[in-house]
Coordinates of C-alpha atoms in Angstrom, one line a residue:
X1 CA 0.0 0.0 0.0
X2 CA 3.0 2.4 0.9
X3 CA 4.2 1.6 -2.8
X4 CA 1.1 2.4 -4.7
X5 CA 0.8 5.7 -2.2
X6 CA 4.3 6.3 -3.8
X7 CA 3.4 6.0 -7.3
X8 CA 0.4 8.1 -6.7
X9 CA 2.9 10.7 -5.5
X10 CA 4.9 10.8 -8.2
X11 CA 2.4 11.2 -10.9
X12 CA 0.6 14.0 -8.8
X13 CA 4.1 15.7 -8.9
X14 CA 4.8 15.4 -12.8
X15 CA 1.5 16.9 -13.4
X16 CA 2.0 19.8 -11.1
X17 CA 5.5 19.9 -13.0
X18 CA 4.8 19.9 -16.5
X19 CA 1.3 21.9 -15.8
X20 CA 2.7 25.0 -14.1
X21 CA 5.0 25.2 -17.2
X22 CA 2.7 25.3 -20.2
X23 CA 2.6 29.2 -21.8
X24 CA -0.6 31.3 -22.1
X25 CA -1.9 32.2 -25.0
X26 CA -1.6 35.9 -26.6
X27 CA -5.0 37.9 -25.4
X28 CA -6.1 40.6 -28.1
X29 CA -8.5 43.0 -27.9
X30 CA -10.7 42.9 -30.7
X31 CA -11.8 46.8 -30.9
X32 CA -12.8 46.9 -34.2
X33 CA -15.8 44.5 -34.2
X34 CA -16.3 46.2 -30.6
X35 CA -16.5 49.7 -32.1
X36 CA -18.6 48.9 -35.8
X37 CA -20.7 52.3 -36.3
X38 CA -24.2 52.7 -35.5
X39 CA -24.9 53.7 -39.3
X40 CA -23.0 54.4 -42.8
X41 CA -23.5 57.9 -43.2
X42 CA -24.5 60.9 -41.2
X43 CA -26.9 61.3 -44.1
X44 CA -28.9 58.1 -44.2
X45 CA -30.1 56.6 -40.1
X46 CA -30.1 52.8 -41.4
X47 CA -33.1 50.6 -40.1
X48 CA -33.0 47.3 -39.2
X49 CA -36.1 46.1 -40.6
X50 CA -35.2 47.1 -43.9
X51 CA -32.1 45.3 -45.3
X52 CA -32.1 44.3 -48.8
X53 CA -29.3 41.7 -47.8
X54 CA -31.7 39.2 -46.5
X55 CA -33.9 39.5 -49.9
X56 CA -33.4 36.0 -51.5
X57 CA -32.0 36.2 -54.9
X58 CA -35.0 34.6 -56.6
X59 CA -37.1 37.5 -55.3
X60 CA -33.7 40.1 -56.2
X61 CA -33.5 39.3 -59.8
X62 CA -36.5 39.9 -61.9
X63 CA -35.4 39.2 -65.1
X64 CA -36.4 35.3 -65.9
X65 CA -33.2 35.1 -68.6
X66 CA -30.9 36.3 -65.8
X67 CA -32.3 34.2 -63.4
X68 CA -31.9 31.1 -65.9
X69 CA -28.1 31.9 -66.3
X70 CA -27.7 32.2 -62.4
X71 CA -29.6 29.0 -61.8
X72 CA -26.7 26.9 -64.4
X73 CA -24.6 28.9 -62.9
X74 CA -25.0 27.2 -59.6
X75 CA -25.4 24.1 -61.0
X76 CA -22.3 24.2 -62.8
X77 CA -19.6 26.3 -61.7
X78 CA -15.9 24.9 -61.2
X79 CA -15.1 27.4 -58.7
X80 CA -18.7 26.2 -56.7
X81 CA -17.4 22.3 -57.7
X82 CA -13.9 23.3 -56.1
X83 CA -15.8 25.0 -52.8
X84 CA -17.6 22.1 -52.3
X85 CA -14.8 19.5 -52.2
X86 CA -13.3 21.7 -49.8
X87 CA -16.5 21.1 -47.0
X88 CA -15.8 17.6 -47.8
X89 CA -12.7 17.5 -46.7
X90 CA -13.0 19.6 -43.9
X91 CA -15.7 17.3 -43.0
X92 CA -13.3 14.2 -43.0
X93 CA -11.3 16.2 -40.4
X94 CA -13.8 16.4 -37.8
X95 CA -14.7 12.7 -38.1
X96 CA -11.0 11.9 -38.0
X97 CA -10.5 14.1 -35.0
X98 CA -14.2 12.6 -33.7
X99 CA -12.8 9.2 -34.2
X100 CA -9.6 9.8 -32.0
X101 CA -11.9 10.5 -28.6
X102 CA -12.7 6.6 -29.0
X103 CA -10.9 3.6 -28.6
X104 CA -8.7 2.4 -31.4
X105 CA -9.5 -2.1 -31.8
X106 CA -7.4 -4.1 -34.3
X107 CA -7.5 -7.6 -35.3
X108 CA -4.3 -9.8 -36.6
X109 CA -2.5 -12.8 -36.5
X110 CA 1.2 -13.7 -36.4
X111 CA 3.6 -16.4 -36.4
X112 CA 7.1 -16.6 -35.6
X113 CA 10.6 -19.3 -34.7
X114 CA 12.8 -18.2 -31.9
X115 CA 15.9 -20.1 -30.7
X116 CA 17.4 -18.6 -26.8
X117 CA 21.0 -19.4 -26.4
X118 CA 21.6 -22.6 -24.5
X119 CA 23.5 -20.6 -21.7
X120 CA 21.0 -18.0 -21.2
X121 CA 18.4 -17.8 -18.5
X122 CA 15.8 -18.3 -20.7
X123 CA 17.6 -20.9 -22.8
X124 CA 18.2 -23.1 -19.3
X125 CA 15.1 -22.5 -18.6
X126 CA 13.5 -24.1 -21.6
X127 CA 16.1 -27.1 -21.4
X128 CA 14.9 -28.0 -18.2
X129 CA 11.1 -27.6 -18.5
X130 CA 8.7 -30.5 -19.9
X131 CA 5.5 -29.0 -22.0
X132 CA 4.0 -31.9 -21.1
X133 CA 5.3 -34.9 -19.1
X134 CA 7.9 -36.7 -20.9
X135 CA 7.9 -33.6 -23.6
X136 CA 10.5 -31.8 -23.1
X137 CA 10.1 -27.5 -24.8
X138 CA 10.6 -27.6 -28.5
X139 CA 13.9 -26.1 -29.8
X140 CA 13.8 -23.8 -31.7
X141 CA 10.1 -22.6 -29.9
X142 CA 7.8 -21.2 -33.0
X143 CA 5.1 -18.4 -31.7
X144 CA 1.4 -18.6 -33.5
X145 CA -0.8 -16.4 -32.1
X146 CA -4.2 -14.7 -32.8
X147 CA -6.3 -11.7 -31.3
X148 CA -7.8 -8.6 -30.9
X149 CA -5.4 -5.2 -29.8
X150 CA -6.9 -1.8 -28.2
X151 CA -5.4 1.3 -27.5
X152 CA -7.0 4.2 -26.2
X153 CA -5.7 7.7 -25.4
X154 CA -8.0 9.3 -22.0
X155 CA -8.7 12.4 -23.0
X156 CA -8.0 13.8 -19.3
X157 CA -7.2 17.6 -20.3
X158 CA -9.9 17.5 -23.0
X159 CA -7.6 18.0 -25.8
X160 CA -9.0 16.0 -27.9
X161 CA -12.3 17.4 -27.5
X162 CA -11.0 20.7 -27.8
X163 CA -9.1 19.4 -31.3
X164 CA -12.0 18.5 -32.1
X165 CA -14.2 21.2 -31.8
X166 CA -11.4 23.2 -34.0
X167 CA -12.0 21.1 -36.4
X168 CA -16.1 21.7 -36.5
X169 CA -15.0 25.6 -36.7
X170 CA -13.1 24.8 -39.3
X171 CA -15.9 23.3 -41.3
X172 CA -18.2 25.3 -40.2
X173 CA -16.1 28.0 -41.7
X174 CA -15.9 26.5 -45.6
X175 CA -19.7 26.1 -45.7
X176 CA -19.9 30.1 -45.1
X177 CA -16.4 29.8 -47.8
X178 CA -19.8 28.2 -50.3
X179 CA -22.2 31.2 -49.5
X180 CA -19.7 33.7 -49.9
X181 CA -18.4 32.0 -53.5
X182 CA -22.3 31.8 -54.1
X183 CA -22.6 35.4 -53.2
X184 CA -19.6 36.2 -55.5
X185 CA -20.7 34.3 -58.3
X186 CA -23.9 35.6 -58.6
X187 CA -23.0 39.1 -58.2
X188 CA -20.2 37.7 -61.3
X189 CA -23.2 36.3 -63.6
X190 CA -25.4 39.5 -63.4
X191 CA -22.9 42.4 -63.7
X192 CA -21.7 40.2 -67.0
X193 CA -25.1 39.9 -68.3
X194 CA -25.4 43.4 -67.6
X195 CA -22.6 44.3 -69.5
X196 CA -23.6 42.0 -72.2
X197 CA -26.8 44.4 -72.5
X198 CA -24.6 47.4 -72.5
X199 CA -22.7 46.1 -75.3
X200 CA -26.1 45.5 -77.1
X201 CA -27.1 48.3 -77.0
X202 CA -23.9 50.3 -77.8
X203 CA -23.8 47.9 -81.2
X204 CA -27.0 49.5 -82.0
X205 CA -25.9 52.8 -81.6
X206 CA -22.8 52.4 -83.7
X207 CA -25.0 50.8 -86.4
X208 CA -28.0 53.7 -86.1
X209 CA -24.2 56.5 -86.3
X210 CA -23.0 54.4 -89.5
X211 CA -26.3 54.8 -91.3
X212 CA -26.0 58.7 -90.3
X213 CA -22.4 58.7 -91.7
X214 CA -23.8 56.9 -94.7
X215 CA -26.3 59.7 -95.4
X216 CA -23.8 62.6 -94.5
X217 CA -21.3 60.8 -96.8
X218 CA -24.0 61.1 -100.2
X219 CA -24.9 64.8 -99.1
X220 CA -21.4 65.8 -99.4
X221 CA -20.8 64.3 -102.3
X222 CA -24.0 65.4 -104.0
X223 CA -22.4 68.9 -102.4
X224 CA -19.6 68.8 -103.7
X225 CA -20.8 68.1 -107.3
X226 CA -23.2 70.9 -107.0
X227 CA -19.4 72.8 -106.2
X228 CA -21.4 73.6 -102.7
X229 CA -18.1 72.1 -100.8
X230 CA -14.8 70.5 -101.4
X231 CA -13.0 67.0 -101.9
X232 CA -12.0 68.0 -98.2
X233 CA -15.2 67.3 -96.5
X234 CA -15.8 64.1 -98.7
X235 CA -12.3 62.4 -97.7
X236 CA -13.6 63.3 -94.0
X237 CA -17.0 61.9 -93.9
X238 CA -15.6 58.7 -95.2
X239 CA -13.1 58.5 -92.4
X240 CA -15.6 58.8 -90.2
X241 CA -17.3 56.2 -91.5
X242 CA -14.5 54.1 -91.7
X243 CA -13.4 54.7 -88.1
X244 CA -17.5 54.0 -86.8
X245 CA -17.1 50.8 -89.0
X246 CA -14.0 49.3 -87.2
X247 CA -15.8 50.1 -84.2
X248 CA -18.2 48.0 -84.7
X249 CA -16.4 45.0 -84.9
X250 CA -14.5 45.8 -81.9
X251 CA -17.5 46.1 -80.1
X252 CA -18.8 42.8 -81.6
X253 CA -15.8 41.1 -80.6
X254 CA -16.5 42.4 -77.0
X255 CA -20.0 40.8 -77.2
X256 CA -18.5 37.7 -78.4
X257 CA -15.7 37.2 -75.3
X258 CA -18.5 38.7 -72.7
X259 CA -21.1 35.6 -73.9
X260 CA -17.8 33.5 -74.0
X261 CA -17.5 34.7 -69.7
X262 CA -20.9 33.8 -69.2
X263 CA -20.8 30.5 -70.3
X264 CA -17.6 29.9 -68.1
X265 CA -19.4 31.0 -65.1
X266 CA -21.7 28.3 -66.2
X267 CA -19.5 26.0 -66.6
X268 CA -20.4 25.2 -70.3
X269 CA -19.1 25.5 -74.0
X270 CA -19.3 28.6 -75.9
X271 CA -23.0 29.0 -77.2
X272 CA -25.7 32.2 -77.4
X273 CA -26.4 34.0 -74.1
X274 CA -30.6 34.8 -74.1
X275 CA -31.4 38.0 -73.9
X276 CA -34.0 40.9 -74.1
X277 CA -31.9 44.1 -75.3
X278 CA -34.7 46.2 -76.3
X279 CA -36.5 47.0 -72.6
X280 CA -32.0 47.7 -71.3
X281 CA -32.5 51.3 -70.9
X282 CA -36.0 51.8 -69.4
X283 CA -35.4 49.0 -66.9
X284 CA -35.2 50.7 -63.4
X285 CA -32.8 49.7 -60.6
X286 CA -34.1 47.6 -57.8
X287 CA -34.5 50.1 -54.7
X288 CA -32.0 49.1 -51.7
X289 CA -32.2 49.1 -48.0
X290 CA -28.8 48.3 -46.3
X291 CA -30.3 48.2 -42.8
X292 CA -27.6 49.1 -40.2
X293 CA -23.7 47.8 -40.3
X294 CA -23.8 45.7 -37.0
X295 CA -26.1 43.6 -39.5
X296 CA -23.7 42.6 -42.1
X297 CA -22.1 40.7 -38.7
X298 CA -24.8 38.1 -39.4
X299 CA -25.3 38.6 -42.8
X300 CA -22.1 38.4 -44.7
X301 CA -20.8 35.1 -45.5
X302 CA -17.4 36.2 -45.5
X303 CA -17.6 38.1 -41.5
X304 CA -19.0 34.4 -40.5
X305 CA -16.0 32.4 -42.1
X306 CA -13.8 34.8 -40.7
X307 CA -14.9 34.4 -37.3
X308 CA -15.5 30.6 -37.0
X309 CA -11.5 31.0 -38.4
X310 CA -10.8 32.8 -35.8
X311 CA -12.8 30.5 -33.2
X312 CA -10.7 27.6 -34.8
X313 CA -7.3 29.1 -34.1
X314 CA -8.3 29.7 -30.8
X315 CA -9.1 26.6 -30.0
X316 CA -6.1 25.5 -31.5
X317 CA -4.1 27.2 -29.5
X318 CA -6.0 25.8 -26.8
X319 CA -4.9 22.5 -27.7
X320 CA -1.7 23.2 -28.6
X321 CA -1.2 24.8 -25.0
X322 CA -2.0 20.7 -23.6
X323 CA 0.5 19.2 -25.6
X324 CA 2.3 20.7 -22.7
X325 CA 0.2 18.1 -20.2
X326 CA 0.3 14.5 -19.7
X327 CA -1.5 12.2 -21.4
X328 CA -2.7 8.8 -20.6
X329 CA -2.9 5.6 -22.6
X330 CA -4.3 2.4 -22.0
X331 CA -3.7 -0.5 -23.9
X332 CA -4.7 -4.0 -24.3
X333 CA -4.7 -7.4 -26.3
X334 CA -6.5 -10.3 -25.4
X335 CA -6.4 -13.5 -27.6
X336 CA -4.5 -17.0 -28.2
X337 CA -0.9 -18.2 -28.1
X338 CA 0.9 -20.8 -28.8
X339 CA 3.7 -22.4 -29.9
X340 CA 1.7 -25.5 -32.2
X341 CA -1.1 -24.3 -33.9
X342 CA -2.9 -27.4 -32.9
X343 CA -2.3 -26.0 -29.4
X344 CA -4.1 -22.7 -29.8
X345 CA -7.6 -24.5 -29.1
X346 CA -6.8 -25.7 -26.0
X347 CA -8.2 -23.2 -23.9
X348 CA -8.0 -21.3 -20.9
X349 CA -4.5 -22.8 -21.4
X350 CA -3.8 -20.9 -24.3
X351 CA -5.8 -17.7 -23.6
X352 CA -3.6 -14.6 -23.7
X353 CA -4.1 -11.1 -22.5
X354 CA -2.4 -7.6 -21.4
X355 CA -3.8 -4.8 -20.1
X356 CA -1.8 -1.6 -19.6
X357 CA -2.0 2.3 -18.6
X358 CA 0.7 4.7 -19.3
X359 CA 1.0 8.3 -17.9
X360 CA 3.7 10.4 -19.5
X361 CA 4.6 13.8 -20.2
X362 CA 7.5 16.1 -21.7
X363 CA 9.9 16.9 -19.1
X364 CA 13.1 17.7 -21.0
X365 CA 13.5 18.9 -24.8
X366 CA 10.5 20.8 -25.7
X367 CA 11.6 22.8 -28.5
X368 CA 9.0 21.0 -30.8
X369 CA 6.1 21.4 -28.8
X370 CA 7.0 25.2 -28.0
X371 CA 7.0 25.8 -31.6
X372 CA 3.9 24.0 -32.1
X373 CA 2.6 26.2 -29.4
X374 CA 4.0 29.5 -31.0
X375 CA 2.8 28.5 -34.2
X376 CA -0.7 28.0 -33.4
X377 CA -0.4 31.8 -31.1
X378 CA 0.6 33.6 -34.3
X379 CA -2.0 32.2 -36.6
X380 CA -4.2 33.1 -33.8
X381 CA -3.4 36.7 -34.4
X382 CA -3.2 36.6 -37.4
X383 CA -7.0 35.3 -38.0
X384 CA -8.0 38.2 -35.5
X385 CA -6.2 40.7 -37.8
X386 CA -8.2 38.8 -40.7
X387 CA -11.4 39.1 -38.7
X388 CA -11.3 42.8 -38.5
X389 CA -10.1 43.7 -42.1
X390 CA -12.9 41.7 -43.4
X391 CA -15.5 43.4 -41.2
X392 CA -13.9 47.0 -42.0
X393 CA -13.7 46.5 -45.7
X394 CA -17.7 45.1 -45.9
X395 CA -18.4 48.7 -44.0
X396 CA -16.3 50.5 -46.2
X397 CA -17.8 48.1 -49.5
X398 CA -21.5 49.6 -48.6
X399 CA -20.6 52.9 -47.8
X400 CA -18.5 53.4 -50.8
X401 CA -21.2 52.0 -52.7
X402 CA -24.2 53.9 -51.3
X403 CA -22.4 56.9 -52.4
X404 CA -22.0 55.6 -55.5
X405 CA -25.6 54.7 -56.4
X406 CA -26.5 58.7 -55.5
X407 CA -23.8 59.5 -58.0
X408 CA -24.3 57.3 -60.6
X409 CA -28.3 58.6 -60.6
X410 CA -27.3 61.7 -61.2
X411 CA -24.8 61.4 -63.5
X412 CA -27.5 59.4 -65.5
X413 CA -29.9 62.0 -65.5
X414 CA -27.2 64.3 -66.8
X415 CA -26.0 62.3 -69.3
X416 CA -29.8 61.9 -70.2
X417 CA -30.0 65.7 -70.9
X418 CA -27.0 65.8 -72.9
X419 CA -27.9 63.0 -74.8
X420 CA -31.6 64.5 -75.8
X421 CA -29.6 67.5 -76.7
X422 CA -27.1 66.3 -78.6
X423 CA -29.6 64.5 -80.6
X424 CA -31.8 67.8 -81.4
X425 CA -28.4 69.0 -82.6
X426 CA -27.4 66.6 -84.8
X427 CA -31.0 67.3 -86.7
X428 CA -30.2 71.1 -86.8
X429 CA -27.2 70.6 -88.2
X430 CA -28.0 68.2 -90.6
X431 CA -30.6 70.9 -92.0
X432 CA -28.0 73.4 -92.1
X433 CA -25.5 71.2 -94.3
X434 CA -28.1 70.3 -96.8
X435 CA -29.0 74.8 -97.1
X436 CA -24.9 75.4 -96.8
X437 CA -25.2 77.3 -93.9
X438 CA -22.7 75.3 -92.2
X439 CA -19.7 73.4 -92.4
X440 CA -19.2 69.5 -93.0
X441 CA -16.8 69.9 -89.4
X442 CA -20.0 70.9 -87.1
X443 CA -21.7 68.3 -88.8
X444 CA -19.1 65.9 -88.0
X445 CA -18.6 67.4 -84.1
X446 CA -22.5 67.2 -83.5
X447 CA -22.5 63.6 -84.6
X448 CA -19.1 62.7 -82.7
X449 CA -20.4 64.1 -79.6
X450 CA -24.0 62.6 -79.9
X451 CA -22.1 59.0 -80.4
X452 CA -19.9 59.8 -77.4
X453 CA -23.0 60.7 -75.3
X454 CA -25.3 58.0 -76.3
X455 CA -22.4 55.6 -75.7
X456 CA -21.7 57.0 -72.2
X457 CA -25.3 57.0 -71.5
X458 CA -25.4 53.3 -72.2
X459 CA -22.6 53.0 -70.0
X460 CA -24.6 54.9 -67.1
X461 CA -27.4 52.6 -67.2
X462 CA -24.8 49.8 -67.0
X463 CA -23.3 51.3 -63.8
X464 CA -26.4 51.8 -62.2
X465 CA -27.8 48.2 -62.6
X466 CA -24.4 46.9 -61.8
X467 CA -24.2 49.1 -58.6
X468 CA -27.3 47.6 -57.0
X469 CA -26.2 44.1 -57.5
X470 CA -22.5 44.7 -55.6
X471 CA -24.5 46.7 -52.7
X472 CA -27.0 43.7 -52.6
X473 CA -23.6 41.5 -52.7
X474 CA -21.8 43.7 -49.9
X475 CA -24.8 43.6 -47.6
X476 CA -25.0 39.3 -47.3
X477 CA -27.4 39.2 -50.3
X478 CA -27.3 36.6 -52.9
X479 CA -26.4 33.5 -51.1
X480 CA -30.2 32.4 -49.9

């Protein structure tokens, strides 16, 4: 009893040892997700009843042939494909770090021959012992024996549990890593199509300006004939038209690699991209409600990933930290032996068993669980520092892009006005060409600067659709 009391002693003492000496983890304060403003603006007083970042996508998106291309999309995306491996695998952790809390049970067999020196203990020993009466030990002594083996780590600090649980924050993280890709890619498939339409429409333009060259081409010539202007104005019309007809294919070859884009979001082969072009520039922008930033905490996939990343390393480090502990192990086998197989059914006689517990802890030479240890502190940080930056760039995403959508409105009223102008203009001077009142240059100028503003005005409308989906995006939406 004094022994065991002994033994009991020690082991108390090498737990107090090794214990006292395991480091603390680096504490951070996280101000930045403690100090997340009550609003984006001083202008706009967000409410938290409105937020157009819980709005389902279906309900987002009115446009059935956009809504067809986001739907493939999601059914077919490599990027999505990739994303979705990744849960798999982070899925296999846990189970394998699950799997470790429980006992590990093998089965096997084995045979062997061993021959002890005749002047050895155990060699003298088997000289002089019968196996039965009259049957003296064989020599050399063959070993067959069959069973089952367990071995079975106590998780007395919960390290394991606490691995474990890193390891569900870890997967729990790539699942938000899907929404946020989901988010991403339908943000990706709708400011494409948009641009798609924009491109559309622009090819219209330049084909509606080339049929205006066209006209302003046989006026001057007819002028010129009629010795009304010169060879001069001629050569320059047909530049123009020239230079309105290369643009055209340009911009054709911009439709062609923007449907190409599409269909690689979709995860297909090159083919036509449906599309309504004719209702582009009367379709009005879905209104937005961005609610109020402490939101886009629970709302954007990327905050979420970030934090259970952050909750991983933590724990991590937490279970780093009890490397630093004992750990106990218990083992066992329990099976047959023998040295004839024909022996190994004669039982209890042949009945075999261990059982074993093991306490033991790093005393000396702990350089490699130190940097273990060090390792997992840093990356600790270092997902804090990630936290933060993600939640201060979504503020300064929707802020930026509230802004933006006031601009952009009135720069497309503006450009609306110049556009209507221009237009009136290019009439007037026309009229003026054909009577020699003016000069083939303003005729050229009016028509340069009504191409310029109908193209930028196409552009606007572009800008404006493709602003409301990234504010959508940057407030959680598109992921539902």
């Amino acid at each position: 009893m004094k022994i065991y009391n002994k033994y009991i002693a020690a082991i108390a003492l090498s737990l107090v040892l090794t214990s006292c000496k395991a480091p603390m983890a680096t504490v951070i304060k996280d101000e930045v997700k403690e100090n997340v403003p009550q609003n984006f603006n001083q202008e706009d007083q967000g409410d938290a009843n409105n937020n157009s970042g819980t709005t389902p996508w279906r309900q987002f998106f009115t446009d059935p042939n956009l809504v067809t291309l986001i739907e493939t999309s999601l059914k077919n995306n490599q990027e999505l494909m990739i994303t979705l491996q990744e849960i798999e695998i982070a899925k296999s952790g846990v189970l394998a770090k699950k799997g470790k809390l429980t006992p590990t049970v093998t089965a096997g067999i084995g045979a062997g021959l061993k021959k002890a020196g005749r002047y050895t203990s155990e060699g003298a020993g088997d000289a002089t012992t019968e196996i039965e009466p009259g049957k003296e030990m064989p020599d050399p002594l063959g070993n067959f024996e069959g069973g089952l083996m367990a071995n079975w780590e106590i998780d007395i600090w919960k390290k394991l549990r606490t691995e474990k649980e890193a390891a569900v924050a870890h997967y729990l993280s790539t699942v938000e890593g899907k929404n946020f890709v989901l988010s991403n890619l339908i943000e990706e498939v709708a400011d494409n199509y948009y641009e798609l339409l924009a491109l559309d429409n622009q090819l219209d333009i330049i084909q509606q300006y080339i049929k205006l060259q066209q006209k302003a081409l046989e006026i001057s010539k007819i002028q010129k004939e009629a010795a009304a202007t010169t060879e001069l104005a001629v050569k320059k019309f047909e530049a123009e038209l020239a230079k309105s007809k290369a643009t055209e294919y340009t911009i054709r070859q911009e439709i062609t690699e923007k449907e190409n884009q599409i269909n690689a979001l979709c995860g297909r082969y090159p083919q036509p991209i449906v599309r309504t072009k004719e209702d582009f520039m009367t379709t009005i922008p879905q209104t937005v409600y961005t609610g109020i930033p402490s939101q886009l905490l629970a709302n954007r996939p990327d905050i979420k990933q970030a934090e259970l990343e952050l909750k991983s390393s933590k724990l991590d480090v937490e279970a780093a930290r009890k490397e630093f502990y004992p750990s106990l192990e218990i083992s066992a086998t329990l099976g047959l032996e023998a040295f004839k197989p024909s022996y190994l059914v004669k039982m209890p006689e042949s009945i075999a068993y261990n059982l074993a517990g093991e306490l033991a802890g790093p005393l000396i030479n702990k350089s490699a669980i130190k940097a273990n240890f060090q390792t997992a502190d840093a990356r600790q940080i270092q997902a804090l520092y990630e936290y933060d930056k993600t939640i201060l760039n979504a503020y300064l995403d929707v802020a930026n892009l509230m802004s933006k959508v006031k601009n952009i409105d009135q720069y497309y009223q503006l450009k609306a006005q110049e556009t209507k102008s221009l237009e009136q203009s290019i009439d007037i001077a026309n009229q003026l060409f054909r009577n020699s009142r003016a000069d083939y240059l303003e005729v050229l100028l009016n028509q340069r600067d009504a191409l310029d503003a109908k193209m930028e005005l196409v552009e606007a409308k572009e800008k404006q659709l493709s602003t409301v989906v990234d504010i959508y995006k940057s407030l959680g939406g598109g992921w539902k």
